[in-house]
Amino acid sequence: MKDNSTSPHRALLGRPRRLFSTLAATGLAVSTVVVGTSIMSAVPAQASSSPITLWVDSARLASVKAWEKANPSVKLDVSTFDAGANGSGSIEEKVALANRVGHGWPDIVFSAEQNDVQKLGYPPFSFPAVLNGGLVPSSIIKNYAAGALAPCYIGTKLECLRNDMAFDVLWVNVPLMKQFGYTIPTTWQQWQAIGESVATNHPGYIIGTLGDSYSDAVYLQAAQCHLNDVVASYSLIDNPNDPNCVNIANLLDPLMKDGSVPATANEFGSTFAKQYGGKVLMDVGPAWYSTAIFEGTGSVLNSPKGTYEAVDPLTWAGSKHTWTGDVGGGLWILSSHLQGAQAQAAAKVLVGLATSTVSQDQSEGYPGYVPAAKSWIAEQDASGLFATPLAPAFAVAAPEVWPGWSQTPWDVFGLWAQNVTPNLVAGDTVLSQLSVMAGVIKDNAQSEGFQVKS
Amino acid sequence: MTATISLPVPERAKRRPGRGRAGGSHHAGYLFVSLYVVLLLLFGVAPTAYALYLSFTEAGKPWHWAGLSNFLSTGRDFRFVPAFEHIAIYLAIWLTVLVVLVLFLALMLHGGARRVVPAFRFLFYLPGALAGSASVIVWVFMFDPELSPWHFALALFHFSSFPQVIAPGHLPAIFAVIAFWTGAGGWIVVMNGALNNISDEVIDSARIDGANAWQLAFRVKLPLIKKWVVYMLILAFAAGTQLIVEPTIVASASLGMVSPFWSPNQLAYYLATYNDNFNYAAAIAVDLLFVGLMAAALLVFRSKLFELE
């Protein structure tokens, strides 16, 4: 169930290297073209009888193999790659090269980057096929969880199918909460009060983290902070003075200072288990943290069976509706370079991989397609890894992802990690970083041709 | 320069310079360089020409003259100036450290006891023998207080976590340290070779004239290897402006805490791949070529590198 779509294992890239020659100063861009051209030209142009080419990451291979076994008549040509994870941009890179030579596109590609369609769907890439124009039946689209397909829409055009959901819930260490005598919080304010008590009475224990790139979605999105809200085509609201942003910043700052939500704590850092193993009292994070961080072999903390449980997302005291953040979740994309029967055949494979129980039972995250999700969660809860079943909290949280934190051509997680996290580590407040984050979002948005309003 | 005593030159050689047997080796010379020339044309000159073509044409429109618009657009990009600032600070630190320490260590080596020279030469060379990206990964571990065997040294700077070590202000110095240890060994060996070329007569004469070790190093040896230092500076400058491996790997190791366009080369790569604009990328590559050529020209003319003695 560990979701590599947002996996901690950032591949150490050795791609480009320094070129030791004065003349080769120009080499980089050019050698990319030259090398890329020769690779891509080795890929044969698509013919109507050829198998369907499929690019997925290794975490998706189990799903693909299970589906292939159930559908032996369909010929697939499967290649594995990093699926663009952690902002590597590998899909853009390969599509850009294929665009230059006019062939070599994959028929179906899995993206681990939730914002990829917002990049690939615009010129000069214009890669994904529009699915809600006949390629995918509307009965399939209707069966997706509310908001699950939001990253797939460009205007009214559906350009991908969601693999897994990544809504945030509150993860709780049940024995530790009992031992310390705290009740499970339902509001952010209660959560904060526990944090302040933990800092005084149990220093070293944490109730959340501010050191990973997801903190923006985990806290700001849940608080309905309008920093990255696409309101119309090429139009963005980016307002660091939004009271919602200021409120969550003011809530977090004392906790960061007292050490109950440290800026140096990153679940994916090499030393998280060593530093915080047995000391994570609570954590706000996505559904796929379940076996990626907390329980089971291969998880970061690998806690004793039945230590953690998922509870409903935190709400704002006095607010009518609970909203939560969204951290990752993979996308299935169909190439727009297919025609006629070939496009129809590939679309069937796409739907099968994204929605069939046989494929999604192998998924490492909570499926976005509701019927598949039901089957998947039943299987997870039968494993007994968690203190209580995951299903109730997941059912509550799935439709609560706040739609005002948009998927955009720029990678918001990356911008947070590069521009804000280092300052938080150096001692700046979250409040002071709202304008920093708003500034870099504005720069990126404008360079992509967006109008930015506050 | 080292020929202090003029020897009588045989008459025949004097009459026919560059002829006869000498003419034969002339042709062999072409043969020897031909393979290099072919590779240079294929992987040096042709890509450079292609980059120049791309940088002056419009994206997606072959042979559509764009004037300087690619250069102006990339120059106005909000990431352009910071990237060049980063690289300027990095070069200032790295080149200074490189010249001072390489010369210091090479002169020490040359002035030291002859018996231990091969051992030390090997020792200096060793860190550079690790392949580029692998040695950067080794340094990532060295800089992580949780993993480093030298965590007590990092503790002196009050570093207790990796994110503190790689704070944005520290990055140029960190990359300079990595680049020095991965690249300096090779240069120490080169400088040692250059120093070994100085004839014993020159050094002995200087000693007889009363030069101490210090004067010998700075007044006699250093001027004799000046051209090698210039040569090192030209190559180091070009390599330094093209920095890409260090920031890319440190970004991966820190889970994205270093910008993917920290250096100009990274920005070019990003624009080519993530924005599908090879023309912008080529414009930045040509900027780097221009900067590298200017620096090389300055050093060549100031030092009279190519003048024959």
Short mmCIF file of N, CA, C and O in Angstrom, two decimals, chain A residues 8 10-30 32-33 89 92-93 96-97 99-100 115-116 119 124-125 211 213 264 266 268-271 274-275 409 411 414 417-418 421-423 425 440 443-444 447-448, chain B residues 40 44 47-48 50-51 54 78-79 90 94 133 137 144 146-147 161 163-164 168 179 182 234-235 238-239 242-246 248-249 252-253 255-261 265 268-269 272-276 278 281-282 285-286 288-289 292-293 296:
data_model
loop_
_atom_site.label_atom_id
_atom_site.label_comp_id
_atom_site.label_asym_id
_atom_site.label_seq_id
_atom_site.Cartn_x
_atom_site.Cartn_y
_atom_site.Cartn_z
N PRO A 8 9.19 8.59 -0.63
CA PRO A 8 10.33 9.30 -0.08
C PRO A 8 11.61 9.04 -0.84
O PRO A 8 12.57 9.76 -0.70
N ARG A 10 13.64 9.61 -3.26
CA ARG A 10 13.97 10.43 -4.41
C ARG A 10 15.18 9.83 -5.09
O ARG A 10 16.23 9.69 -4.50
N ALA A 11 15.00 9.45 -6.32
CA ALA A 11 16.12 8.84 -7.05
C ALA A 11 17.25 9.84 -7.13
O ALA A 11 17.04 11.01 -7.37
N LEU A 12 18.45 9.37 -6.85
CA LEU A 12 19.60 10.26 -6.97
C LEU A 12 19.93 10.37 -8.45
O LEU A 12 20.39 9.43 -9.07
N LEU A 13 19.66 11.53 -8.98
CA LEU A 13 19.79 11.68 -10.42
C LEU A 13 21.24 11.90 -10.78
O LEU A 13 21.92 12.71 -10.19
N GLY A 14 21.70 11.16 -11.78
CA GLY A 14 23.06 11.41 -12.23
C GLY A 14 23.03 11.90 -13.65
O GLY A 14 24.01 11.83 -14.35
N ARG A 15 21.87 12.34 -14.07
CA ARG A 15 21.65 12.61 -15.49
C ARG A 15 22.71 13.52 -16.11
O ARG A 15 23.64 13.06 -16.71
N PRO A 16 22.59 14.83 -15.92
CA PRO A 16 23.54 15.68 -16.60
C PRO A 16 24.79 15.87 -15.75
O PRO A 16 24.69 15.85 -14.53
N ARG A 17 25.91 15.98 -16.36
CA ARG A 17 27.11 16.24 -15.58
C ARG A 17 27.96 17.32 -16.24
O ARG A 17 27.75 17.67 -17.38
N ARG A 18 28.87 17.82 -15.44
CA ARG A 18 29.70 18.90 -15.96
C ARG A 18 30.53 18.44 -17.15
O ARG A 18 31.03 17.34 -17.20
N LEU A 19 30.69 19.26 -18.10
CA LEU A 19 31.45 18.89 -19.28
C LEU A 19 32.79 19.61 -19.21
O LEU A 19 32.84 20.83 -19.13
N PHE A 20 33.85 18.82 -19.24
CA PHE A 20 35.16 19.40 -18.99
C PHE A 20 35.81 19.89 -20.26
O PHE A 20 36.79 19.34 -20.72
N SER A 21 35.24 20.88 -20.85
CA SER A 21 35.88 21.46 -22.02
C SER A 21 35.31 22.84 -22.22
O SER A 21 34.14 23.09 -22.01
N THR A 22 36.17 23.77 -22.63
CA THR A 22 35.70 25.14 -22.78
C THR A 22 34.61 25.21 -23.84
O THR A 22 33.57 25.83 -23.65
N LEU A 23 34.85 24.56 -24.95
CA LEU A 23 33.91 24.63 -26.06
C LEU A 23 32.57 24.00 -25.71
O LEU A 23 31.54 24.40 -26.23
N ALA A 24 32.60 23.01 -24.87
CA ALA A 24 31.37 22.28 -24.57
C ALA A 24 30.46 23.05 -23.63
O ALA A 24 29.49 22.53 -23.12
N ALA A 25 30.77 24.33 -23.40
CA ALA A 25 29.90 25.14 -22.55
C ALA A 25 28.47 25.09 -23.05
O ALA A 25 27.52 25.19 -22.30
N THR A 26 28.31 24.94 -24.32
CA THR A 26 26.97 24.89 -24.88
C THR A 26 26.39 23.49 -24.89
O THR A 26 25.25 23.29 -25.28
N GLY A 27 27.20 22.56 -24.48
CA GLY A 27 26.85 21.16 -24.69
C GLY A 27 25.54 20.71 -24.12
O GLY A 27 24.87 19.87 -24.71
N LEU A 28 25.15 21.24 -22.96
CA LEU A 28 24.04 20.63 -22.23
C LEU A 28 22.75 20.52 -23.02
O LEU A 28 22.26 19.43 -23.29
N ALA A 29 22.22 21.66 -23.41
CA ALA A 29 20.94 21.65 -24.10
C ALA A 29 21.06 20.80 -25.36
O ALA A 29 20.19 20.01 -25.68
N VAL A 30 22.19 20.98 -26.02
CA VAL A 30 22.37 20.35 -27.30
C VAL A 30 22.54 18.84 -27.17
O VAL A 30 21.90 18.08 -27.88
N THR A 32 21.44 17.02 -24.91
CA THR A 32 20.13 16.46 -24.55
C THR A 32 19.36 16.16 -25.83
O THR A 32 18.77 15.11 -25.99
N VAL A 33 19.41 17.12 -26.76
CA VAL A 33 18.70 16.93 -28.02
C VAL A 33 19.28 15.77 -28.78
O VAL A 33 18.57 14.87 -29.23
N GLY A 89 10.19 15.70 -13.63
CA GLY A 89 9.87 16.22 -14.96
C GLY A 89 10.15 15.24 -16.09
O GLY A 89 10.28 15.65 -17.24
N GLU A 92 7.52 15.22 -19.02
CA GLU A 92 7.66 16.41 -19.85
C GLU A 92 8.87 16.29 -20.76
O GLU A 92 8.83 16.60 -21.94
N GLU A 93 9.97 15.82 -20.16
CA GLU A 93 11.23 15.70 -20.89
C GLU A 93 11.05 14.76 -22.10
O GLU A 93 11.45 15.08 -23.22
N ALA A 96 8.60 16.16 -24.68
CA ALA A 96 9.24 17.25 -25.42
C ALA A 96 10.12 16.69 -26.53
O ALA A 96 10.12 17.19 -27.65
N LEU A 97 10.86 15.65 -26.21
CA LEU A 97 11.75 15.06 -27.22
C LEU A 97 10.93 14.38 -28.32
O LEU A 97 11.24 14.52 -29.51
N ASN A 99 7.94 15.17 -29.21
CA ASN A 99 7.33 16.24 -30.00
C ASN A 99 8.30 16.76 -31.06
O ASN A 99 7.90 17.12 -32.16
N ARG A 100 9.58 16.81 -30.71
CA ARG A 100 10.57 17.35 -31.65
C ARG A 100 10.75 16.44 -32.85
O ARG A 100 10.98 16.91 -33.95
N ASN A 115 0.19 17.32 -10.44
CA ASN A 115 -0.02 18.51 -11.26
C ASN A 115 0.41 18.31 -12.71
O ASN A 115 0.39 19.25 -13.49
N ASP A 116 0.79 17.09 -13.09
CA ASP A 116 1.38 16.88 -14.42
C ASP A 116 0.43 17.23 -15.57
O ASP A 116 0.87 17.77 -16.59
N LYS A 119 0.42 20.66 -16.69
CA LYS A 119 1.59 21.06 -17.47
C LYS A 119 1.50 20.47 -18.88
O LYS A 119 1.66 21.16 -19.87
N PRO A 124 3.61 23.93 -25.05
CA PRO A 124 3.89 23.22 -26.29
C PRO A 124 3.74 21.69 -26.17
O PRO A 124 4.01 21.00 -27.14
N PHE A 125 3.30 21.18 -24.99
CA PHE A 125 3.23 19.73 -24.85
C PHE A 125 1.96 19.18 -25.51
O PHE A 125 2.03 18.35 -26.40
N GLY A 211 8.71 19.86 8.23
CA GLY A 211 9.97 19.77 7.50
C GLY A 211 9.86 19.17 6.12
O GLY A 211 10.84 19.12 5.39
N SER A 213 7.96 18.65 2.16
CA SER A 213 7.45 19.56 1.13
C SER A 213 5.93 19.59 1.11
O SER A 213 5.34 20.42 0.43
N THR A 264 12.43 20.77 11.46
CA THR A 264 13.48 19.86 11.00
C THR A 264 12.97 18.43 10.89
O THR A 264 13.72 17.54 10.47
N ASN A 266 11.09 15.60 9.09
CA ASN A 266 10.60 15.25 7.77
C ASN A 266 10.44 13.73 7.73
O ASN A 266 11.43 13.00 7.86
N PHE A 268 10.28 11.74 5.56
CA PHE A 268 11.03 11.04 4.53
C PHE A 268 12.53 11.25 4.67
O PHE A 268 13.32 10.75 3.88
N GLY A 269 12.95 12.01 5.68
CA GLY A 269 14.37 12.21 5.93
C GLY A 269 15.01 10.90 6.38
O GLY A 269 14.33 10.03 6.93
N SER A 270 16.30 10.79 6.15
CA SER A 270 16.97 9.51 6.41
C SER A 270 16.98 9.15 7.89
O SER A 270 17.18 8.01 8.26
N THR A 271 16.76 10.15 8.76
CA THR A 271 16.93 9.89 10.19
C THR A 271 15.64 10.02 10.98
O THR A 271 15.66 10.08 12.20
N LYS A 274 14.99 7.15 13.43
CA LYS A 274 15.96 7.18 14.52
C LYS A 274 15.60 8.27 15.53
O LYS A 274 15.64 8.05 16.74
N GLN A 275 15.21 9.44 15.01
CA GLN A 275 14.93 10.58 15.88
C GLN A 275 13.56 10.50 16.53
O GLN A 275 13.41 10.88 17.69
N PRO A 409 0.71 24.33 -13.33
CA PRO A 409 1.90 23.89 -14.07
C PRO A 409 3.17 23.92 -13.20
O PRO A 409 4.13 23.24 -13.50
N ASP A 411 5.17 23.25 -9.58
CA ASP A 411 5.11 22.25 -8.53
C ASP A 411 5.14 22.96 -7.17
O ASP A 411 6.20 23.37 -6.71
N GLY A 414 7.40 21.56 -4.47
CA GLY A 414 8.81 21.89 -4.71
C GLY A 414 9.12 23.32 -4.28
O GLY A 414 10.14 23.58 -3.64
N ALA A 417 9.42 23.49 -0.53
CA ALA A 417 10.65 22.87 -0.03
C ALA A 417 11.88 23.73 -0.32
O ALA A 417 12.79 23.83 0.50
N GLN A 418 11.90 24.37 -1.50
CA GLN A 418 13.08 25.15 -1.86
C GLN A 418 13.12 26.51 -1.17
O GLN A 418 14.19 27.00 -0.82
N THR A 421 10.91 25.91 3.52
CA THR A 421 11.48 25.01 4.52
C THR A 421 12.85 25.47 5.04
O THR A 421 13.06 25.49 6.25
N PRO A 422 13.79 25.87 4.16
CA PRO A 422 15.09 26.30 4.69
C PRO A 422 14.95 27.48 5.66
O PRO A 422 15.68 27.56 6.65
N ASN A 423 14.01 28.39 5.40
CA ASN A 423 13.83 29.54 6.29
C ASN A 423 13.21 29.12 7.62
O ASN A 423 13.56 29.66 8.67
N VAL A 425 13.63 26.23 9.01
CA VAL A 425 14.73 25.58 9.73
C VAL A 425 15.62 26.63 10.37
O VAL A 425 16.10 26.46 11.49
N VAL A 440 6.97 33.57 -4.65
CA VAL A 440 7.51 32.61 -5.62
C VAL A 440 6.39 32.01 -6.47
O VAL A 440 6.58 31.73 -7.66
N ASP A 443 5.78 34.64 -9.13
CA ASP A 443 6.82 34.62 -10.17
C ASP A 443 6.59 33.47 -11.14
O ASP A 443 6.67 33.64 -12.36
N ASN A 444 6.33 32.28 -10.58
CA ASN A 444 6.14 31.11 -11.43
C ASN A 444 4.88 31.23 -12.27
O ASN A 444 4.88 30.88 -13.46
N SER A 447 5.38 33.64 -15.09
CA SER A 447 6.23 33.13 -16.17
C SER A 447 5.50 32.06 -16.99
O SER A 447 5.89 31.75 -18.10
N GLU A 448 4.40 31.52 -16.45
CA GLU A 448 3.58 30.58 -17.22
C GLU A 448 2.42 31.30 -17.90
O GLU A 448 1.53 30.65 -18.45
N LEU B 40 35.99 16.18 -31.94
CA LEU B 40 35.76 17.58 -31.60
C LEU B 40 34.67 18.16 -32.50
O LEU B 40 33.76 18.86 -32.03
N GLY B 44 31.84 18.63 -30.19
CA GLY B 44 32.18 19.94 -29.67
C GLY B 44 31.66 21.04 -30.58
O GLY B 44 30.83 21.85 -30.18
N PRO B 47 27.60 20.53 -31.90
CA PRO B 47 26.60 20.96 -30.90
C PRO B 47 26.65 22.45 -30.62
O PRO B 47 25.61 23.08 -30.41
N THR B 48 27.86 23.02 -30.65
CA THR B 48 27.97 24.47 -30.41
C THR B 48 27.26 25.23 -31.52
O THR B 48 26.51 26.18 -31.26
N TYR B 50 24.88 24.11 -33.37
CA TYR B 50 23.44 23.87 -33.23
C TYR B 50 22.84 24.75 -32.14
O TYR B 50 21.75 25.30 -32.29
N ALA B 51 23.60 24.89 -31.04
CA ALA B 51 23.13 25.75 -29.95
C ALA B 51 23.04 27.19 -30.43
O ALA B 51 22.07 27.90 -30.12
N LEU B 54 19.95 27.42 -32.57
CA LEU B 54 18.73 27.41 -31.76
C LEU B 54 18.54 28.73 -31.03
O LEU B 54 17.43 29.24 -30.93
N PHE B 78 12.74 35.38 -14.06
CA PHE B 78 13.02 35.67 -12.65
C PHE B 78 14.07 34.75 -12.05
O PHE B 78 14.57 34.99 -10.98
N ARG B 79 14.38 33.65 -12.75
CA ARG B 79 15.36 32.71 -12.21
C ARG B 79 16.76 32.96 -12.72
O ARG B 79 17.73 32.38 -12.25
N TYR B 90 29.96 31.11 -6.10
CA TYR B 90 30.60 29.79 -6.08
C TYR B 90 31.99 29.85 -6.74
O TYR B 90 32.97 29.34 -6.20
N TRP B 94 35.50 28.95 -5.13
CA TRP B 94 36.15 27.74 -5.61
C TRP B 94 37.48 28.04 -6.29
O TRP B 94 38.49 27.38 -6.02
N SER B 133 29.64 11.83 -9.80
CA SER B 133 28.43 11.88 -8.99
C SER B 133 28.57 11.03 -7.72
O SER B 133 28.02 11.38 -6.69
N ILE B 137 27.86 12.14 -3.75
CA ILE B 137 27.01 11.43 -2.79
C ILE B 137 27.77 11.16 -1.50
O ILE B 137 27.24 11.32 -0.40
N ASP B 144 25.91 15.47 6.43
CA ASP B 144 24.72 15.19 7.22
C ASP B 144 25.12 14.89 8.67
O ASP B 144 25.72 13.85 8.94
N GLU B 146 23.71 13.75 11.10
CA GLU B 146 23.20 12.50 11.66
C GLU B 146 24.00 11.30 11.18
O GLU B 146 23.96 10.24 11.78
N LEU B 147 24.67 11.45 10.03
CA LEU B 147 25.35 10.31 9.43
C LEU B 147 26.86 10.49 9.34
O LEU B 147 27.60 9.52 9.23
N SER B 161 21.32 19.29 11.99
CA SER B 161 20.53 18.56 10.99
C SER B 161 20.97 18.97 9.59
O SER B 161 21.52 20.06 9.39
N PRO B 163 19.23 19.86 6.91
CA PRO B 163 18.66 21.10 6.38
C PRO B 163 19.39 22.35 6.89
O PRO B 163 19.48 23.35 6.18
N GLN B 164 19.93 22.30 8.11
CA GLN B 164 20.68 23.47 8.61
C GLN B 164 21.98 23.64 7.83
O GLN B 164 22.40 24.74 7.52
N PRO B 168 20.38 28.00 2.25
CA PRO B 168 20.71 28.61 0.96
C PRO B 168 22.04 29.37 0.95
O PRO B 168 22.80 29.28 0.00
N ALA B 179 33.54 20.34 -4.94
CA ALA B 179 34.27 20.42 -6.22
C ALA B 179 35.77 20.38 -5.98
O ALA B 179 36.52 19.76 -6.75
N THR B 182 36.86 16.78 -5.16
CA THR B 182 36.71 15.83 -6.26
C THR B 182 37.62 16.18 -7.42
O THR B 182 37.94 15.31 -8.22
N ILE B 234 41.57 28.44 -16.72
CA ILE B 234 40.65 28.47 -17.86
C ILE B 234 39.70 27.28 -17.78
O ILE B 234 38.48 27.42 -17.89
N LEU B 235 40.26 26.09 -17.59
CA LEU B 235 39.42 24.89 -17.55
C LEU B 235 38.52 24.88 -16.32
O LEU B 235 37.35 24.51 -16.39
N ALA B 238 35.61 27.31 -16.85
CA ALA B 238 34.58 26.76 -17.74
C ALA B 238 33.78 25.67 -17.03
O ALA B 238 32.55 25.63 -17.10
N ALA B 239 34.49 24.79 -16.33
CA ALA B 239 33.80 23.70 -15.63
C ALA B 239 32.92 24.27 -14.51
O ALA B 239 31.80 23.80 -14.29
N GLN B 242 29.62 25.68 -15.43
CA GLN B 242 28.67 24.65 -15.87
C GLN B 242 28.20 23.75 -14.73
O GLN B 242 27.68 22.67 -14.98
N LEU B 243 28.39 24.19 -13.51
CA LEU B 243 28.02 23.38 -12.35
C LEU B 243 26.59 22.83 -12.48
O LEU B 243 25.66 23.57 -12.74
N ILE B 244 26.43 21.52 -12.34
CA ILE B 244 25.08 20.96 -12.39
C ILE B 244 24.94 19.71 -11.51
O ILE B 244 23.91 19.53 -10.86
N VAL B 245 25.99 18.89 -11.43
CA VAL B 245 25.86 17.64 -10.69
C VAL B 245 25.65 17.90 -9.19
O VAL B 245 24.74 17.34 -8.58
N GLU B 246 26.48 18.77 -8.62
CA GLU B 246 26.42 19.01 -7.17
C GLU B 246 25.04 19.51 -6.74
O GLU B 246 24.42 18.91 -5.86
N THR B 248 22.21 19.32 -8.25
CA THR B 248 21.15 18.35 -8.56
C THR B 248 21.12 17.24 -7.52
O THR B 248 20.05 16.85 -7.03
N ILE B 249 22.29 16.75 -7.15
CA ILE B 249 22.33 15.63 -6.20
C ILE B 249 21.99 16.10 -4.79
O ILE B 249 21.26 15.42 -4.07
N SER B 252 18.32 16.32 -4.56
CA SER B 252 17.68 15.02 -4.37
C SER B 252 17.85 14.55 -2.93
O SER B 252 16.90 14.09 -2.31
N ALA B 253 19.06 14.68 -2.42
CA ALA B 253 19.36 14.17 -1.08
C ALA B 253 18.58 14.92 -0.02
O ALA B 253 18.26 14.37 1.02
N LEU B 255 15.61 16.08 -0.35
CA LEU B 255 14.19 16.00 -0.69
C LEU B 255 13.69 17.33 -1.22
O LEU B 255 12.66 17.84 -0.82
N GLY B 256 14.47 17.90 -2.13
CA GLY B 256 14.00 19.07 -2.86
C GLY B 256 14.25 20.42 -2.22
O GLY B 256 13.62 21.39 -2.59
N MET B 257 15.16 20.49 -1.25
CA MET B 257 15.39 21.78 -0.60
C MET B 257 16.34 22.69 -1.35
O MET B 257 16.66 23.79 -0.89
N VAL B 258 16.85 22.24 -2.50
CA VAL B 258 17.67 23.10 -3.35
C VAL B 258 16.90 23.30 -4.65
O VAL B 258 16.37 22.35 -5.22
N SER B 259 16.87 24.53 -5.10
CA SER B 259 16.10 24.86 -6.30
C SER B 259 16.60 24.07 -7.51
O SER B 259 17.79 23.87 -7.68
N PRO B 260 15.67 23.61 -8.37
CA PRO B 260 16.09 22.90 -9.59
C PRO B 260 16.70 23.85 -10.62
O PRO B 260 17.13 23.40 -11.67
N PHE B 261 16.72 25.14 -10.34
CA PHE B 261 17.42 26.07 -11.24
C PHE B 261 18.40 26.92 -10.44
O PHE B 261 18.48 28.12 -10.59
N ASN B 265 23.22 26.32 -15.68
CA ASN B 265 23.12 25.09 -16.44
C ASN B 265 21.86 24.32 -16.07
O ASN B 265 21.20 23.72 -16.92
N ALA B 268 18.97 26.05 -17.70
CA ALA B 268 18.89 25.70 -19.12
C ALA B 268 18.25 24.32 -19.28
O ALA B 268 17.36 24.12 -20.11
N TYR B 269 18.70 23.39 -18.45
CA TYR B 269 18.16 22.04 -18.51
C TYR B 269 16.66 22.04 -18.22
O TYR B 269 15.87 21.38 -18.90
N ALA B 272 14.69 23.49 -21.11
CA ALA B 272 14.64 22.59 -22.26
C ALA B 272 13.67 21.44 -22.01
O ALA B 272 12.90 21.07 -22.88
N THR B 273 13.71 20.87 -20.82
CA THR B 273 12.93 19.66 -20.58
C THR B 273 11.56 19.96 -20.00
O THR B 273 10.56 19.46 -20.48
N TYR B 274 11.50 20.79 -18.98
CA TYR B 274 10.22 20.98 -18.30
C TYR B 274 9.37 22.03 -19.00
O TYR B 274 8.16 22.05 -18.85
N ASN B 275 10.01 22.94 -19.75
CA ASN B 275 9.22 23.94 -20.48
C ASN B 275 9.25 23.69 -21.98
O ASN B 275 8.69 24.46 -22.73
N ASP B 276 9.94 22.63 -22.41
CA ASP B 276 10.04 22.28 -23.82
C ASP B 276 10.50 23.47 -24.65
O ASP B 276 10.01 23.70 -25.75
N PHE B 278 13.77 24.56 -26.09
CA PHE B 278 15.19 24.32 -26.34
C PHE B 278 15.89 25.60 -26.77
O PHE B 278 17.09 25.75 -26.57
N ALA B 281 16.90 27.39 -23.70
CA ALA B 281 18.01 26.66 -23.10
C ALA B 281 19.29 26.94 -23.86
O ALA B 281 20.35 27.17 -23.27
N ALA B 282 19.18 26.95 -25.20
CA ALA B 282 20.37 27.22 -26.02
C ALA B 282 20.88 28.63 -25.76
O ALA B 282 22.10 28.86 -25.73
N ALA B 285 22.88 28.49 -22.73
CA ALA B 285 24.12 27.79 -23.02
C ALA B 285 25.09 28.70 -23.75
O ALA B 285 26.30 28.72 -23.47
N VAL B 286 24.57 29.52 -24.68
CA VAL B 286 25.44 30.45 -25.41
C VAL B 286 25.94 31.55 -24.48
O VAL B 286 27.10 31.97 -24.57
N LEU B 288 26.67 31.10 -21.40
CA LEU B 288 27.76 30.46 -20.66
C LEU B 288 29.01 30.34 -21.54
O LEU B 288 30.13 30.54 -21.07
N LEU B 289 28.79 30.01 -22.81
CA LEU B 289 29.91 29.91 -23.75
C LEU B 289 30.62 31.26 -23.84
O LEU B 289 31.85 31.34 -23.79
N GLY B 292 32.55 31.98 -20.69
CA GLY B 292 33.74 31.12 -20.66
C GLY B 292 34.81 31.59 -21.64
O GLY B 292 36.00 31.65 -21.31
N LEU B 293 34.38 31.97 -22.85
CA LEU B 293 35.33 32.43 -23.86
C LEU B 293 35.99 33.74 -23.44
O LEU B 293 37.19 33.94 -23.62
N ALA B 296 38.48 33.03 -20.80
CA ALA B 296 39.63 32.36 -21.38
C ALA B 296 40.49 33.36 -22.15
O ALA B 296 41.72 33.40 -22.02
#
